[in-house]
Structures are given as structure tokens and as C-alpha cells.
Short mmCIF file of C-alpha atoms and ligand atoms in Angstrom, two decimals:
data_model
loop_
_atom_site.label_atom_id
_atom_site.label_comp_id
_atom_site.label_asym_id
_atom_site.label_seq_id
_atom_site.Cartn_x
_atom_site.Cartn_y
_atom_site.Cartn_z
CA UNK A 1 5.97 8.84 41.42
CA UNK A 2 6.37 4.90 41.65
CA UNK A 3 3.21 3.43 39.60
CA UNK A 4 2.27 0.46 37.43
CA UNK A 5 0.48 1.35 34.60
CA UNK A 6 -2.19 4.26 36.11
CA UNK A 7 -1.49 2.22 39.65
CA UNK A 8 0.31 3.68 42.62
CA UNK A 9 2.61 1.25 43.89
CA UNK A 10 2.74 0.55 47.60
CA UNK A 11 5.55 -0.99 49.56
CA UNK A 12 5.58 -2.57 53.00
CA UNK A 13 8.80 -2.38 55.52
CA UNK A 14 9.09 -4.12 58.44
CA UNK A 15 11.20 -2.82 61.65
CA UNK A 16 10.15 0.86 60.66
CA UNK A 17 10.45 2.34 63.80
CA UNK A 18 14.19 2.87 63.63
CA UNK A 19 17.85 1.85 61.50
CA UNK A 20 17.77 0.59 58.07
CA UNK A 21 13.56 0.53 58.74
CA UNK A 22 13.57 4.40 59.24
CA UNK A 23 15.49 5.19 56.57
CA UNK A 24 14.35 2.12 53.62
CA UNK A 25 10.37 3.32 54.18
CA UNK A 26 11.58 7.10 53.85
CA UNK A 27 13.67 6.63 50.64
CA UNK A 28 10.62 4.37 49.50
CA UNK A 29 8.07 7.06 49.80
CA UNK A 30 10.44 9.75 48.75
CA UNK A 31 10.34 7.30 45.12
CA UNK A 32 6.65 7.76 44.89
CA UNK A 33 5.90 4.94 46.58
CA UNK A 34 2.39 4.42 49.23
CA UNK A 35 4.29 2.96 52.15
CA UNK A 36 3.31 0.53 55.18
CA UNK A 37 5.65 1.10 57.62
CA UNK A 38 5.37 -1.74 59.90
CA UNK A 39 6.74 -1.23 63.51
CA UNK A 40 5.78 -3.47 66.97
CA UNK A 41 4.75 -0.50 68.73
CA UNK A 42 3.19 2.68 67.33
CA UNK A 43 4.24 4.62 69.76
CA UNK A 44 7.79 4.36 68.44
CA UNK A 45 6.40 6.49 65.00
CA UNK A 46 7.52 10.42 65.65
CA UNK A 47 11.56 9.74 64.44
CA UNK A 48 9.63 8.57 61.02
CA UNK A 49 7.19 10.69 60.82
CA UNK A 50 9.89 13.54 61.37
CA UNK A 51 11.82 12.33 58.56
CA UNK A 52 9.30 11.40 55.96
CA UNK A 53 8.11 15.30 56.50
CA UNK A 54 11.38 16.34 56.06
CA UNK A 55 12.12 14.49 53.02
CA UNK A 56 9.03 15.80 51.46
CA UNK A 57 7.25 12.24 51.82
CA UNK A 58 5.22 12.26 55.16
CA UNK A 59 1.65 11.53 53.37
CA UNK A 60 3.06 8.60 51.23
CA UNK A 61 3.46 6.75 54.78
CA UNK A 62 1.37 5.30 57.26
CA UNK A 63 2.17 2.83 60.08
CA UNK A 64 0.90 -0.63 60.64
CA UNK A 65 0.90 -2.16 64.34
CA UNK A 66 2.23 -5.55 63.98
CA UNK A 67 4.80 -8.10 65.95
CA UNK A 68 6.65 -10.45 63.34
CA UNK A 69 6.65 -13.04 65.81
CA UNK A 70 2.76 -13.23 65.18
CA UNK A 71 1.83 -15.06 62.07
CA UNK A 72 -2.11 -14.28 62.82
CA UNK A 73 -1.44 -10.96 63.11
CA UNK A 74 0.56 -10.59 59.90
CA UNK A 75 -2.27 -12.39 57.79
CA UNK A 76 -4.43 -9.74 59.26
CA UNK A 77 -2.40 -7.15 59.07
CA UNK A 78 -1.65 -7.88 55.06
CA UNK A 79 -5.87 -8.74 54.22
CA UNK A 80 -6.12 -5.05 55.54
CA UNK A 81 -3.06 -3.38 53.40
CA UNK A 82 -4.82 -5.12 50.34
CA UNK A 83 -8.40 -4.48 51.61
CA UNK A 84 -7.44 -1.01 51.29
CA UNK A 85 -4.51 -0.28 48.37
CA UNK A 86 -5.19 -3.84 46.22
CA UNK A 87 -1.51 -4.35 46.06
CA UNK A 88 1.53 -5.01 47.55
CA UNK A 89 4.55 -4.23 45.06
CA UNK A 90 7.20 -4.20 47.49
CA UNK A 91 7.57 -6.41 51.01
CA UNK A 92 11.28 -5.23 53.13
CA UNK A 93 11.64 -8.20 55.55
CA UNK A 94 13.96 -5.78 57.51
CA UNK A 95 12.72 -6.51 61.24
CA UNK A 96 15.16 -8.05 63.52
CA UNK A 97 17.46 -8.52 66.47
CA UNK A 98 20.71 -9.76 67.82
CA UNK A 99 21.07 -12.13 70.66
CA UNK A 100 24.60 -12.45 72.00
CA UNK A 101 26.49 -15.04 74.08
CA UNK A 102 28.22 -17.62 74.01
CA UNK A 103 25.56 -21.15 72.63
CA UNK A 104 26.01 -22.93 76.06
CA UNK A 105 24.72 -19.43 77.96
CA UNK A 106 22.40 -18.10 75.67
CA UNK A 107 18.74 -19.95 77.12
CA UNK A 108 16.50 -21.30 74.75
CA UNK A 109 14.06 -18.78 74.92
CA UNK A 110 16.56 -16.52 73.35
CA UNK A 111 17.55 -19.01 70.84
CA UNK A 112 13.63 -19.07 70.13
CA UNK A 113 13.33 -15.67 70.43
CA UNK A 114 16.07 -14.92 67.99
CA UNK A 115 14.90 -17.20 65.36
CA UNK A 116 10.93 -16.08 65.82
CA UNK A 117 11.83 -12.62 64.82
CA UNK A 118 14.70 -12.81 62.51
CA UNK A 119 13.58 -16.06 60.34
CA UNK A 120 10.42 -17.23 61.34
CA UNK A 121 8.56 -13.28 61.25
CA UNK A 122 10.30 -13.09 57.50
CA UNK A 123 9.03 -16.55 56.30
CA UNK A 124 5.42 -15.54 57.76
CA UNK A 125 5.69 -11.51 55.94
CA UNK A 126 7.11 -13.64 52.88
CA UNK A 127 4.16 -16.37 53.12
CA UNK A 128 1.40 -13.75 53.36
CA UNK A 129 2.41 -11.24 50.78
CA UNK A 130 2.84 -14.30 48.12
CA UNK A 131 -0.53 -15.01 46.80
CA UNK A 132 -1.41 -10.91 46.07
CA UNK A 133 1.79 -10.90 44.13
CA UNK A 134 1.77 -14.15 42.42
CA UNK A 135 -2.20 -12.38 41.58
CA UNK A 136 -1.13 -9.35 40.50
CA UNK A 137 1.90 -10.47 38.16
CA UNK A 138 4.98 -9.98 40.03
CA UNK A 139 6.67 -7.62 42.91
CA UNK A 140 9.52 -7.65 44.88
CA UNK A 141 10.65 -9.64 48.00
CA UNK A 142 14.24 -7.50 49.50
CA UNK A 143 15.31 -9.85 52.67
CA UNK A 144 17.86 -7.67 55.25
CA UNK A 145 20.53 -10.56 55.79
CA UNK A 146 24.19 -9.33 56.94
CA UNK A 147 27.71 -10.17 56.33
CA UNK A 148 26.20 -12.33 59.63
CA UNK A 149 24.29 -14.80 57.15
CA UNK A 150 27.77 -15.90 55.59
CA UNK A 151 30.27 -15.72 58.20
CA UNK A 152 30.00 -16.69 62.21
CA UNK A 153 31.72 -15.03 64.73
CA UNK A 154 32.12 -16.40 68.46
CA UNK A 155 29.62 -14.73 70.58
CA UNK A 156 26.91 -14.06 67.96
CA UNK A 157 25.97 -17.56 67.13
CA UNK A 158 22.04 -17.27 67.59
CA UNK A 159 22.39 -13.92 64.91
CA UNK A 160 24.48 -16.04 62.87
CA UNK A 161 22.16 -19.02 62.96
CA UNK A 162 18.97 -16.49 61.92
CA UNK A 163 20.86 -15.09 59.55
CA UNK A 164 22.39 -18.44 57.72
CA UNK A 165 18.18 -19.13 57.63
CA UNK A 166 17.29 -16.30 56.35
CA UNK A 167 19.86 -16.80 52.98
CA UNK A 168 18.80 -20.86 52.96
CA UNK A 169 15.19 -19.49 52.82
CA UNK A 170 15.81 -16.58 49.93
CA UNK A 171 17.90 -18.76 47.88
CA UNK A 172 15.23 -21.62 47.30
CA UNK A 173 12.47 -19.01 47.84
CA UNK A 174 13.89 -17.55 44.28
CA UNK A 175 13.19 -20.11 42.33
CA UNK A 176 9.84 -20.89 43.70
CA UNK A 177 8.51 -17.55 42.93
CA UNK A 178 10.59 -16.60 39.66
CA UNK A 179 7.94 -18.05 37.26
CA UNK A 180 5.76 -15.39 38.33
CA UNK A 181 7.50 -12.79 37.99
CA UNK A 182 8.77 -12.04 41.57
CA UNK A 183 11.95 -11.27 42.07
CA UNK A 184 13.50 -12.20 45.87
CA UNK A 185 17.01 -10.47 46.42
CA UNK A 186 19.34 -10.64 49.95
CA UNK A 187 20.77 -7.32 51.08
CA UNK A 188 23.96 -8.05 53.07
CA UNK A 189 25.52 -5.29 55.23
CA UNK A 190 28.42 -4.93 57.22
CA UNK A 191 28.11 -2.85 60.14
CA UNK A 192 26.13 0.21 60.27
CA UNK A 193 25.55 2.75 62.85
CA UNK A 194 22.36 2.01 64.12
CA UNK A 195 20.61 0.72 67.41
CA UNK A 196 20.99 -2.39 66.75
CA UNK A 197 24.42 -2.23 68.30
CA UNK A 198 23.38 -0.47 71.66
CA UNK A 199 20.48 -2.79 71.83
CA UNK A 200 22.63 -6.45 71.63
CA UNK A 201 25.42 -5.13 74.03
CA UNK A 202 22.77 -3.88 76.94
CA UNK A 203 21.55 -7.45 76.62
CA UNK A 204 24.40 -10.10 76.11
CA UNK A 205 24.03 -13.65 78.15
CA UNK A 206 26.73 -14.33 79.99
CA UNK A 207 26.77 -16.30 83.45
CA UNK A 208 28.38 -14.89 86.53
CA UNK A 209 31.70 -16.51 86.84
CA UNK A 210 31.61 -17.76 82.74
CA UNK A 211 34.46 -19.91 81.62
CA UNK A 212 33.86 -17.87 78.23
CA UNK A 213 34.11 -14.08 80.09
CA UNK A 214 37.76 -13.43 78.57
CA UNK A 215 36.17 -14.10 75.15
CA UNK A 216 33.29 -12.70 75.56
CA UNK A 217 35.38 -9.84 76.17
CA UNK A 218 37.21 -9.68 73.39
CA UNK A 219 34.38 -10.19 71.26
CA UNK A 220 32.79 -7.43 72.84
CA UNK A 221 35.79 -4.76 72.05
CA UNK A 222 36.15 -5.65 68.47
CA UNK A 223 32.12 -5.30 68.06
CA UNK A 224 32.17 -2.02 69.88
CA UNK A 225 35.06 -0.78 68.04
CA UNK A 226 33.96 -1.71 64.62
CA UNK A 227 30.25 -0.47 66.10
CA UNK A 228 31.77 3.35 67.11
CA UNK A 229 33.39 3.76 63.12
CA UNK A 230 30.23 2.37 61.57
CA UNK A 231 29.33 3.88 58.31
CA UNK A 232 26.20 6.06 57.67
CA UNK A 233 23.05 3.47 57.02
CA UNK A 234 21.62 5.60 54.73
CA UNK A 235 23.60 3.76 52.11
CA UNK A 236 21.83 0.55 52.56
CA UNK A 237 18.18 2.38 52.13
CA UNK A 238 19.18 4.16 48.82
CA UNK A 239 20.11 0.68 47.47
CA UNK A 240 17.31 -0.99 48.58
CA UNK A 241 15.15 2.18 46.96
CA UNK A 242 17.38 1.23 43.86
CA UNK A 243 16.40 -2.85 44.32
CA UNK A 244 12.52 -2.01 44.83
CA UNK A 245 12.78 0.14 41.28
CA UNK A 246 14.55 -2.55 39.36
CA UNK A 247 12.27 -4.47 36.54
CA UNK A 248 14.95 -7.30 37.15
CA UNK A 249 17.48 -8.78 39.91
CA UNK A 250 19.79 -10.45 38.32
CA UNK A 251 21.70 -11.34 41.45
CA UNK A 252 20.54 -12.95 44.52
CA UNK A 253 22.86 -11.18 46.93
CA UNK A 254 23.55 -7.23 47.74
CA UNK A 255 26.56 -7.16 49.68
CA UNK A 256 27.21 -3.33 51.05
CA UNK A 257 29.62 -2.20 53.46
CA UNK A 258 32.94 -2.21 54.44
CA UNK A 259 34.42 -5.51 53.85
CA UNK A 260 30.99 -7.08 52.74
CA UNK A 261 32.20 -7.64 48.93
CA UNK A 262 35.15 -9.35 49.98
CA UNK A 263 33.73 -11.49 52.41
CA UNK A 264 31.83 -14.32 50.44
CA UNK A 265 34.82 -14.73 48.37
CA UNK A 266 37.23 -14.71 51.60
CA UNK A 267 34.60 -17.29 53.40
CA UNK A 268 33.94 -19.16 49.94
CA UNK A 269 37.55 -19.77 48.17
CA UNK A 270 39.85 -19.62 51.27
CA UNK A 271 40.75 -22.65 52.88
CA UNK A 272 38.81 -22.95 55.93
CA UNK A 273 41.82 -22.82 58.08
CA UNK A 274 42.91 -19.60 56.92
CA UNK A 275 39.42 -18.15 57.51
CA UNK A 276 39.75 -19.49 61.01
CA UNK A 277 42.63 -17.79 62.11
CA UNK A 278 41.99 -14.69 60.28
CA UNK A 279 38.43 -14.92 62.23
CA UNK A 280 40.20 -15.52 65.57
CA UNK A 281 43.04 -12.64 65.05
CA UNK A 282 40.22 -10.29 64.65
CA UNK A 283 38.17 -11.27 67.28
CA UNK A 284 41.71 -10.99 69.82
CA UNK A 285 41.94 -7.19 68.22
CA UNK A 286 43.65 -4.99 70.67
CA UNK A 287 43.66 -7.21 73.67
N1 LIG B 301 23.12 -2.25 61.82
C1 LIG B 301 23.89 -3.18 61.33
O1 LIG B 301 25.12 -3.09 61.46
C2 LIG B 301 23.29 -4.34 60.59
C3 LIG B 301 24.13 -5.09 59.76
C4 LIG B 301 23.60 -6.15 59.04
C5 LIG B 301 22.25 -6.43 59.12
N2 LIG B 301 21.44 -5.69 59.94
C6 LIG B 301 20.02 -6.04 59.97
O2 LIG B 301 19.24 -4.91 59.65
C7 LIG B 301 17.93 -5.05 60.18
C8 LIG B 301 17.51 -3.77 60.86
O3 LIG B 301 18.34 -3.55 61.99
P1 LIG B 301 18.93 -2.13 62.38
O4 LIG B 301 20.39 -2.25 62.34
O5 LIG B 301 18.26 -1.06 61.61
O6 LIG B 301 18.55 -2.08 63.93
P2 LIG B 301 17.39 -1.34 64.74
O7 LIG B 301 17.52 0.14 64.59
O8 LIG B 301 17.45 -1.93 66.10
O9 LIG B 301 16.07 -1.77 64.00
C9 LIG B 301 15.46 -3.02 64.18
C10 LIG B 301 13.98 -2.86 63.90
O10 LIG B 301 13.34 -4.15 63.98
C11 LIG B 301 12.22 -4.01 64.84
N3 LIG B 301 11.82 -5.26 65.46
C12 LIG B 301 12.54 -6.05 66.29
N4 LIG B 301 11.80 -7.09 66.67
C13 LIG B 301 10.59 -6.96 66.06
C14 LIG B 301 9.38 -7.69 66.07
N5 LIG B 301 9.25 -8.82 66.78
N6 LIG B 301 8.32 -7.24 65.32
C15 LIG B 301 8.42 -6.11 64.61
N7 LIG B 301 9.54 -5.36 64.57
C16 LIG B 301 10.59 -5.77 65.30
C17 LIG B 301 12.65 -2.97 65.88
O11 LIG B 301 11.52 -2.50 66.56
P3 LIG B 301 11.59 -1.95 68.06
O12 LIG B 301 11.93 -0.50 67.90
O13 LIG B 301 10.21 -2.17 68.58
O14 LIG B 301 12.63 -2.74 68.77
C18 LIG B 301 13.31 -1.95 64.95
O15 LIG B 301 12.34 -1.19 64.28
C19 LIG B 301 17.97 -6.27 61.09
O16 LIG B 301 17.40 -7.37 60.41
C20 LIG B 301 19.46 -6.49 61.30
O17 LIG B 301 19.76 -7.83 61.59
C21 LIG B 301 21.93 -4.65 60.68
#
């Protein structure tokens, strides 16, 4: 059992209800840890529940009602959690969403949208949990990036632009919070098999008659391609199990998945041209 001292440690995940969520509060509780598994609508809890039983871990969870696009609710929401357990050891900004299309027909209200849940709702989870850990000595902060935070692709540019926050945010956030003892680290996956996929595709922005519908297209086939051979997300919750157990990060960024190690180096030490026209081959695929 996860404790500190004679103290059981608790954990909070956010975007519980399914994915990487699902799976990170599971391994969490299966590591002895008291988990708040945060999901918008409670109604969405049975898969969890299911799973947590199954694993062995069912009574080390219970779920919290909360929207990350509500920063009243989350101060609320994270009084309670220490009203009741006095800590919070572990905070998994893991909520989010992908907005596709093309910038010029994505409307702002997805662009909003996009950025409310993605960066915004992990800056608020990140700003609430702060002054219980900076009280208590320490904890950890994991933030769910993707190999989307380091590398844009045509037709996911709002994702992209979330995700580029979201590893701005961590990396400054890091040295902010190191001289108390918390430790921030940035998971980045490839692609996983989870709804994520099935979610952005029923709901892609494109105009009727779009001067971008032939690469729109394109972009579509390669994502549901590389979506239909997906790996098995279970990888990404054992590591961040692994990340929430460590007494030290020494690295900022977790890249996991196929391709993701190579990626910042590709994207980093490449000229930019060749990073272009790799980008653009793979987008064309089998067209
Ligand atoms: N799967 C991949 O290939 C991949 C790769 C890299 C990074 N990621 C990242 O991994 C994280 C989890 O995604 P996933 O792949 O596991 O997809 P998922 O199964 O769709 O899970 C997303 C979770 O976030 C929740 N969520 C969305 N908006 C929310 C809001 N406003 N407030 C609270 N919860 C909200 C969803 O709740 P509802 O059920 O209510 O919608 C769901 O529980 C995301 O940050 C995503 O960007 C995924």
C-alpha cells in the first residue's frame, strides 16, 4: 500500500471515465493508493468501477463530479478531497479532447473550447492542488501531453496548439514548484487505442464545399489508419503508476509509444525542411 510515513496517500485523475483516465486511476489504486477519480459526468462510472473490482482495487476509488472547464468548481471540488483525506500526493491532469479541422473552419468556440479543457482545466487542477502540496512537503504533478505537444500536423492544429501549452506551462511550472519538493513531469504518447479517436473523427469541422476537403481527407486516412493499429493504453497507466511512485523525476518529459522517442530528436535536430516533407509524405499516406 502507497503511504507516507503512517499516511495513506491519495491521488486525483482527471478524465476518469474512460482511456488513459480508466486505466491511470485503476493502476493507481491497485499501488495502494486512495483515488479521486474525477469524471464530468457520474453517470459515465460503471466501466471503472468494473475494472477497479476486477483488479482487486474497487474501495481505493471514488468519483468526483467535476467539469475542468470550471475553475469554481475545481476549487470546490479540491477543499472537499482535502476536507476529507488532508492530502493530495498525486494530481493526473489527464482530461482532454481533440478538435479537428482545418484553423480557417474550426469556429472559435471550438478553438475556446479546445483550449478550456485541454490547457486552461490543467492550469486550474494544477493551481488548486499547489498550496496543499507546497503544505504538506511535496507531491507529484503528471501532465498527459502527446507526441501532439511537439509536433503539428495539418488538420489538428487546435490539439496541437493545447498541447504546445500544456508543455510551455509544465516546463516553467517545474521550476516554480521544485524548491518544494514537487516534482511536475509531461507524459507524451503516441497513439493509443482509445475513444479519443472515435470521438475527434464523429466531430471534425469542415465546411460544405471546403477548399481543404482533399486534405482533410488525407489527414483523415492516415489518423484512422494509425488509429485502427494503435497500441494497448495500458502501457501509458503502468508508467504513470511508475512516475506517481518515484521519490524523484529527473526528466521533464515521458515520451511512450511508437515513434514518440524519436520524435523530439527528429522535430529538434532535423532541419526544418526535412521535417516538413517527411510531415507532408505521411500525411499523403496511401492516397
Ligand atoms: N489516445 C491517444 O492516442 C492519445 C495520445 C496522446 C495523448 N492523449 C491524451 O490523453 C488524454 C486522455 O485521452 P484518451 O485518449 O484517454 O481519450 P478518452 O477516452 O476520450 O478520455 C478523455 C477523458 O477526458 C474527459 N474529459 C473531456 N473533457 C472534459 C471536461 N471538460 N471535464 C472533465 N473531463 C473531461 C472525458 O470525459 P467524457 O467521457 O465525459 O467525455 C474522458 O474521461 C487526453 O488529454 C489526450 O489528449 C491521447
Amino acid at each position: 500500500m502507497a503511504t507516507h510515513g503512517k499516511v495513506e496517500k491519495t491521488a486525483l485523475v482527471t478524465g476518469a471515465s474512460s482511456g488513459f483516465g480508466l486505466l491511470i486511476a485503476v493502476e493507481l489504486a491497485k499501488r495502494g493508493y486512495r483515488v479521486a477519480a474525477v469524471m464530468r459526468d457520474t453517470g459515465k462510472q460503471a466501466a471503472l468501477m468494473q475494472a477497479a473490482e476486477q483488479a482487486g482495487a474497487g474501495g481505493r476509488i471514488e468519483t468526483v463530479k467535476l467539469d475542468v472547464t470550471s475553475a469554481e468548481a475545481i476549487e470546490a471540488a479540491v477543499a472537499d478531497m482535502l476536507r476529507r483525506s488532508g492530502r493530495i500526493d498525486v494530481l493526473v491532469n489527464n482530461a482532454g479532447m481533440a478538435v479537428g479541422g482545418f484553423a480557417e473552419e474550426v469556429p472559435m468556440s471550438a478553438w475556446r473550447t479546445q483550449m478550456e479543457t485541454n490547457f486552461l482545466g490543467l492550469v486550474a487542477m494544477t493551481r488548486a492542488v499547489l498550496p496543499a502540496m507546497r503544505a504538506q512537503g511535496g507531491g507529484t504533478i503528471v501532465q498527459m501531453s502527446s507526441v501532439s505537444g511537439l509536433w503539428g500536423i495539418p488538420g489538428f492544429g487546435a490539439y496541437a496548439a493545447s498541447k504546445f501549452a500544456v508543455e510551455g506551462f509544465s516546463e516553467s511550472l517545474r521550476h516554480e514548484v521544485a524548491p518544494f519538493g514537487i516534482r511536475v513531469a509531461l507524459v507524451e504518447p503516441g497513439a493509443y487505442r482509445t475513444a479519443i479517436w472515435a470521438k475527434g473523427f464523429a466531430d471534425m469541422h469542415a465546411q460544405p464545399d471546403s477548399p481543404y476537403a482533399g486534405a482533410l481527407a488525407a489527414v483523415l486516412r492516415m489518423a484512422r489508419r494509425t488509429a485502427a493499429s494503435a497500441p494497448d493504453p495500458r502501457e501509458v497507466a503502468e508508467l504513470v503508476g511508475r512516475l506517481a511512485d518515484k521519490r524523484r523525476l529527473s526528466r521533464l518529459r515521458y515520451p511512450i509509444g511508437r515513434g514518440a522517442r524519436l520524435l523530439p530528436l527528429v522535430v529538434r535536430l532535423l532541419p526544418w525542411r526535412v521535417v516538413e516533407a517527411a510531415t507532408r509524405r505521411a500525411m499523403r499516406g496511401q492516397e
